[in-house]
Amino acid sequence: MSSIAYARIRNNPQFARLVATRGRFAWFLSAIVFIVFFSFVLAVAFAPDFLAQRPFAGSNITIGILAGLFQFIVFWVLTLIYVRRANGEFDDLNKAILNAASREDA
Amino acid sequence: MRAMNSMHSLALSAGLFASSAFAGDAISQTTKQPINLTAIGMFFIFVLMTLAITYWAASRTKSTADFYTAGGGITGAQNGMAIAGDYMSAATLLGLTAMMYTRGIDAYIYMIAFFVGWPVILFLMAERLRNLGKFTFADITAYRLNQGKVRTMAAISSLIVVCFYLVAQMVGAGQLIKLLFGLDYGIALVVVGALMMVYVTFGGMVATTWVQIIKAGMLLFGGTTVVILAMSQFNFSFDELTTRAIDVHKLGAKLLAPGSLLADPVTAISLGLGLMFGTAGLPHILMRFFTVTDAKEARKSVLYASGIVAYFFNVVALMGLAAIIIVGQNPEFFEGGDIGGAIIGGGNMVAMHLAKAVGGDILLGFLSAVAFATILAVVSGLALAGASAISHDIYSRVIMKGKATEKAELRMSKFATIGLGIVAVLLGLAFEKMNVAFMVALAFGVAASANFPVLILSMYWKGLTTRGALAGGYLGLFSAVTLVVLSKSVWVDVFGNAAPLFPYTQPALFSMPLAFLAAIVVSNMDRSRAADAERDAFGDQYVRAQTGLGAASASSH
């Protein structure tokens, strides 16, 4: 790929927008994962009694189990949200940027 | 005698925790069991199926791209299944079930730590990996840096990771087969080594991926069947299951409350970091991102892989809880019929005993065959990753400086596979009696400290220069190895010293920041002309990473 095509894309304001929006979105989701997971790890270390509580009368389910299941589900849903947006909205924008770069070649 | 027995099983499970803590895993010493014909028969069917696939794959493996990355033609769903297969090793099945059985909910916390790396890999790495990489992750780190030096370093650390992981798997395979099939340790190793060489040399990445996909399917099917049969004994009620489990388990109500396993936050965080970033630096996992068509499929792979892994971990958790009653209360599964004594075959056998209790010899045979298939699939992926570091990075790019013909490189990759296979079998034989848990810790530690920092900086940071990359990578490698040697798994368990000099099992919390720091400081001090050119080249690389313009595309067939 020629350096000219790369330079052209770099100067395309659409590219700056794609990179900024997608990057912000990815970091935002990563931050949720880090915060939720490491809060949970700290709760395990410092507040095990809280995690041992049973919120539903007559059921053995503890807050610890719920917190675990919650993380499996939520983290997976976050990957789903990212994949949908990246493969849809972001890839469309990406395609437009690439098309613009090749059109100028012609 | 009884006390001795339970001491022994305690030691076994302690070893197991250390190892199962690293998805990969070492399986501790086992006792040879009587020959199990059902299991051997089912495994034989699996082998025939995979050999047929290898035969088909061989006709599609003509170029280096076919060999290393299946021509880039794997779909997201297929690759997701293969990645999940790489992650669901024999020790995940056996080790985590056993951990749930003895420690209850604490094991569930471990599973989350294994899982949490995946979303982060997706958000921050998957698309850049696909857009920049071709065959090995060194393609990315060496993209705008000095090819010879950076590739040599990446190849060295890749080979260290691959070799230690491979030997740990081989020793595990030998122990497991002795246990499940009643075959000799040596025979088991030769069978695993020979099949691995056949899959990889003839079928390359196509065969390796399909072996992994089939095995993952079998594992999901086997695990689900065991759980459904087991839960039917409790009317599919989680409360009935747990109430009865709490009644009989020595932990009592604590079974469902987090206990002592991660009591120390430094251990917990170090483990979490080691697993998360170790996974993101394992050459055989990274390689899978180059087998898909484009960034879109790369993202889908992670979606499928993480969904499958999450499902499987929950299945394993239920298996472990159900086993507390179904296996733990049945004298048939204890040495001398002594409930609460030593489990026949050792702690690792809980999952297998559960299969036998709920589904008889057929289900036991099936699950045993799956466990063997799992090891075979994982070692094949490792051997392929190691072979590509030798043939693509060292031979083709460093020694021949990119002038090697495709045919010569392909031939070299096959020799490298056979060489790695022989080394793995020989080292596996040499380490039979050793506790190999440290090898897995070392593989993850080096992956997180030598591979990951340089990889992520090369993708995200303009300022990284060749000198910085070398400083960070080699320091990460050196410090990870040193800390593992000084930790309990080598200093105490191998050298026989009284106390470890480094108190944690996973070095990543210390060695990874050190590698980052060295790479950043040295890069910033680098005022050479080459460094300026490398910084300037980041712009183009950045566009390719973000848009996929110029990315390696799928080869047509």
PDB file of C-alpha atoms in Angstrom, chain A:
ATOM      1  CA  MET A   1       0.000   0.000   0.000  1.00  0.00           C
ATOM      2  CA  SER A   2       1.385   3.355  -0.922  1.00  0.00           C
ATOM      3  CA  SER A   3       2.300   5.839   1.717  1.00  0.00           C
ATOM      4  CA  ILE A   4       0.199   8.361  -0.199  1.00  0.00           C
ATOM      5  CA  ALA A   5      -3.009   6.424   0.421  1.00  0.00           C
ATOM      6  CA  TYR A   6      -2.103   6.218   4.108  1.00  0.00           C
ATOM      7  CA  ALA A   7      -1.403   9.922   4.261  1.00  0.00           C
ATOM      8  CA  ARG A   8      -4.683  10.660   2.504  1.00  0.00           C
ATOM      9  CA  ILE A   9      -6.616   8.638   5.060  1.00  0.00           C
ATOM     10  CA  ARG A  10      -4.737  10.284   7.891  1.00  0.00           C
ATOM     11  CA  ASN A  11      -5.845  13.673   6.628  1.00  0.00           C
ATOM     12  CA  ASN A  12      -9.463  12.598   6.231  1.00  0.00           C
ATOM     13  CA  PRO A  13     -11.504  14.085   9.110  1.00  0.00           C
ATOM     14  CA  GLN A  14     -13.753  11.011   8.949  1.00  0.00           C
ATOM     15  CA  PHE A  15     -10.743   8.909   9.968  1.00  0.00           C
ATOM     16  CA  ALA A  16     -10.097  11.063  13.002  1.00  0.00           C
ATOM     17  CA  ARG A  17     -13.751  10.687  13.929  1.00  0.00           C
ATOM     18  CA  LEU A  18     -13.711   6.889  13.498  1.00  0.00           C
ATOM     19  CA  VAL A  19     -10.567   6.471  15.568  1.00  0.00           C
ATOM     20  CA  ALA A  20     -11.737   8.794  18.328  1.00  0.00           C
ATOM     21  CA  THR A  21     -15.256   7.331  18.656  1.00  0.00           C
ATOM     22  CA  ARG A  22     -14.216   3.703  18.405  1.00  0.00           C
ATOM     23  CA  GLY A  23     -11.245   4.196  20.720  1.00  0.00           C
ATOM     24  CA  ARG A  24     -13.340   5.983  23.333  1.00  0.00           C
ATOM     25  CA  PHE A  25     -15.985   3.280  23.157  1.00  0.00           C
ATOM     26  CA  ALA A  26     -13.414   0.472  23.529  1.00  0.00           C
ATOM     27  CA  TRP A  27     -11.723   2.145  26.505  1.00  0.00           C
ATOM     28  CA  PHE A  28     -15.065   2.902  28.129  1.00  0.00           C
ATOM     29  CA  LEU A  29     -16.105  -0.769  27.941  1.00  0.00           C
ATOM     30  CA  SER A  30     -12.666  -1.923  29.134  1.00  0.00           C
ATOM     31  CA  ALA A  31     -12.927   0.440  32.088  1.00  0.00           C
ATOM     32  CA  ILE A  32     -16.270  -1.103  33.076  1.00  0.00           C
ATOM     33  CA  VAL A  33     -14.716  -4.578  32.957  1.00  0.00           C
ATOM     34  CA  PHE A  34     -11.674  -3.535  35.012  1.00  0.00           C
ATOM     35  CA  ILE A  35     -13.719  -1.678  37.625  1.00  0.00           C
ATOM     36  CA  VAL A  36     -16.318  -4.420  38.069  1.00  0.00           C
ATOM     37  CA  PHE A  37     -13.768  -7.247  38.174  1.00  0.00           C
ATOM     38  CA  PHE A  38     -11.253  -5.610  40.500  1.00  0.00           C
ATOM     39  CA  SER A  39     -14.019  -4.360  42.836  1.00  0.00           C
ATOM     40  CA  PHE A  40     -15.157  -7.953  43.033  1.00  0.00           C
ATOM     41  CA  VAL A  41     -11.607  -9.152  43.768  1.00  0.00           C
ATOM     42  CA  LEU A  42     -11.286  -6.540  46.516  1.00  0.00           C
ATOM     43  CA  ALA A  43     -14.677  -7.571  47.938  1.00  0.00           C
ATOM     44  CA  VAL A  44     -13.438 -11.170  48.048  1.00  0.00           C
ATOM     45  CA  ALA A  45     -10.332 -10.048  49.912  1.00  0.00           C
ATOM     46  CA  PHE A  46     -11.851  -7.488  52.292  1.00  0.00           C
ATOM     47  CA  ALA A  47     -15.608  -8.115  52.551  1.00  0.00           C
ATOM     48  CA  PRO A  48     -16.171 -11.870  52.333  1.00  0.00           C
ATOM     49  CA  ASP A  49     -19.045 -11.639  54.855  1.00  0.00           C
ATOM     50  CA  PHE A  50     -20.973  -9.403  52.524  1.00  0.00           C
ATOM     51  CA  LEU A  51     -20.555 -11.874  49.676  1.00  0.00           C
ATOM     52  CA  ALA A  52     -21.728 -14.711  51.944  1.00  0.00           C
ATOM     53  CA  GLN A  53     -25.129 -13.078  52.581  1.00  0.00           C
ATOM     54  CA  ARG A  54     -28.236 -14.720  51.152  1.00  0.00           C
ATOM     55  CA  PRO A  55     -30.549 -12.073  49.685  1.00  0.00           C
ATOM     56  CA  PHE A  56     -33.505 -14.396  49.008  1.00  0.00           C
ATOM     57  CA  ALA A  57     -35.315 -16.040  51.898  1.00  0.00           C
ATOM     58  CA  GLY A  58     -35.470 -19.806  51.523  1.00  0.00           C
ATOM     59  CA  SER A  59     -32.752 -19.912  48.869  1.00  0.00           C
ATOM     60  CA  ASN A  60     -29.087 -20.815  49.215  1.00  0.00           C
ATOM     61  CA  ILE A  61     -27.984 -18.360  46.557  1.00  0.00           C
ATOM     62  CA  THR A  62     -25.388 -15.962  47.971  1.00  0.00           C
ATOM     63  CA  ILE A  63     -24.384 -12.506  46.815  1.00  0.00           C
ATOM     64  CA  GLY A  64     -21.024 -14.030  45.842  1.00  0.00           C
ATOM     65  CA  ILE A  65     -22.699 -16.461  43.434  1.00  0.00           C
ATOM     66  CA  LEU A  66     -24.883 -13.729  41.995  1.00  0.00           C
ATOM     67  CA  ALA A  67     -21.882 -11.442  41.559  1.00  0.00           C
ATOM     68  CA  GLY A  68     -20.063 -14.216  39.695  1.00  0.00           C
ATOM     69  CA  LEU A  69     -22.967 -15.048  37.413  1.00  0.00           C
ATOM     70  CA  PHE A  70     -23.591 -11.351  36.855  1.00  0.00           C
ATOM     71  CA  GLN A  71     -20.006 -10.904  35.633  1.00  0.00           C
ATOM     72  CA  PHE A  72     -20.163 -13.836  33.216  1.00  0.00           C
ATOM     73  CA  ILE A  73     -23.338 -12.432  31.716  1.00  0.00           C
ATOM     74  CA  VAL A  74     -22.460  -8.733  31.719  1.00  0.00           C
ATOM     75  CA  PHE A  75     -18.946  -9.173  30.316  1.00  0.00           C
ATOM     76  CA  TRP A  76     -20.330 -11.282  27.522  1.00  0.00           C
ATOM     77  CA  VAL A  77     -23.087  -8.777  26.805  1.00  0.00           C
ATOM     78  CA  LEU A  78     -20.436  -6.036  26.628  1.00  0.00           C
ATOM     79  CA  THR A  79     -18.546  -8.037  23.989  1.00  0.00           C
ATOM     80  CA  LEU A  80     -21.828  -8.406  22.096  1.00  0.00           C
ATOM     81  CA  ILE A  81     -22.469  -4.654  22.262  1.00  0.00           C
ATOM     82  CA  TYR A  82     -18.949  -3.881  21.042  1.00  0.00           C
ATOM     83  CA  VAL A  83     -19.050  -6.415  18.201  1.00  0.00           C
ATOM     84  CA  ARG A  84     -22.425  -5.142  16.966  1.00  0.00           C
ATOM     85  CA  ARG A  85     -21.366  -1.516  16.955  1.00  0.00           C
ATOM     86  CA  ALA A  86     -17.871  -2.190  15.539  1.00  0.00           C
ATOM     87  CA  ASN A  87     -19.105  -4.554  12.832  1.00  0.00           C
ATOM     88  CA  GLY A  88     -21.979  -2.237  11.931  1.00  0.00           C
ATOM     89  CA  GLU A  89     -21.588   1.489  12.451  1.00  0.00           C
ATOM     90  CA  PHE A  90     -17.780   1.602  12.688  1.00  0.00           C
ATOM     91  CA  ASP A  91     -17.159  -0.752   9.768  1.00  0.00           C
ATOM     92  CA  ASP A  92     -19.518   1.259   7.557  1.00  0.00           C
ATOM     93  CA  LEU A  93     -17.601   4.405   8.376  1.00  0.00           C
ATOM     94  CA  ASN A  94     -14.355   2.524   7.775  1.00  0.00           C
ATOM     95  CA  LYS A  95     -15.553   1.363   4.387  1.00  0.00           C
ATOM     96  CA  ALA A  96     -16.475   4.922   3.434  1.00  0.00           C
ATOM     97  CA  ILE A  97     -12.991   6.102   4.421  1.00  0.00           C
ATOM     98  CA  LEU A  98     -11.295   3.368   2.377  1.00  0.00           C
ATOM     99  CA  ASN A  99     -13.536   4.077  -0.618  1.00  0.00           C
ATOM    100  CA  ALA A 100     -12.753   7.769  -0.467  1.00  0.00           C
ATOM    101  CA  ALA A 101      -9.021   6.981  -0.433  1.00  0.00           C
ATOM    102  CA  SER A 102      -9.230   4.706  -3.478  1.00  0.00           C
ATOM    103  CA  ARG A 103     -11.546   7.053  -5.377  1.00  0.00           C
ATOM    104  CA  GLU A 104      -8.955   9.773  -5.215  1.00  0.00           C
ATOM    105  CA  ASP A 105      -6.459   7.331  -6.709  1.00  0.00           C
ATOM    106  CA  ALA A 106      -8.485   7.057  -9.875  1.00  0.00           C
TER     107      ALA A 106
END
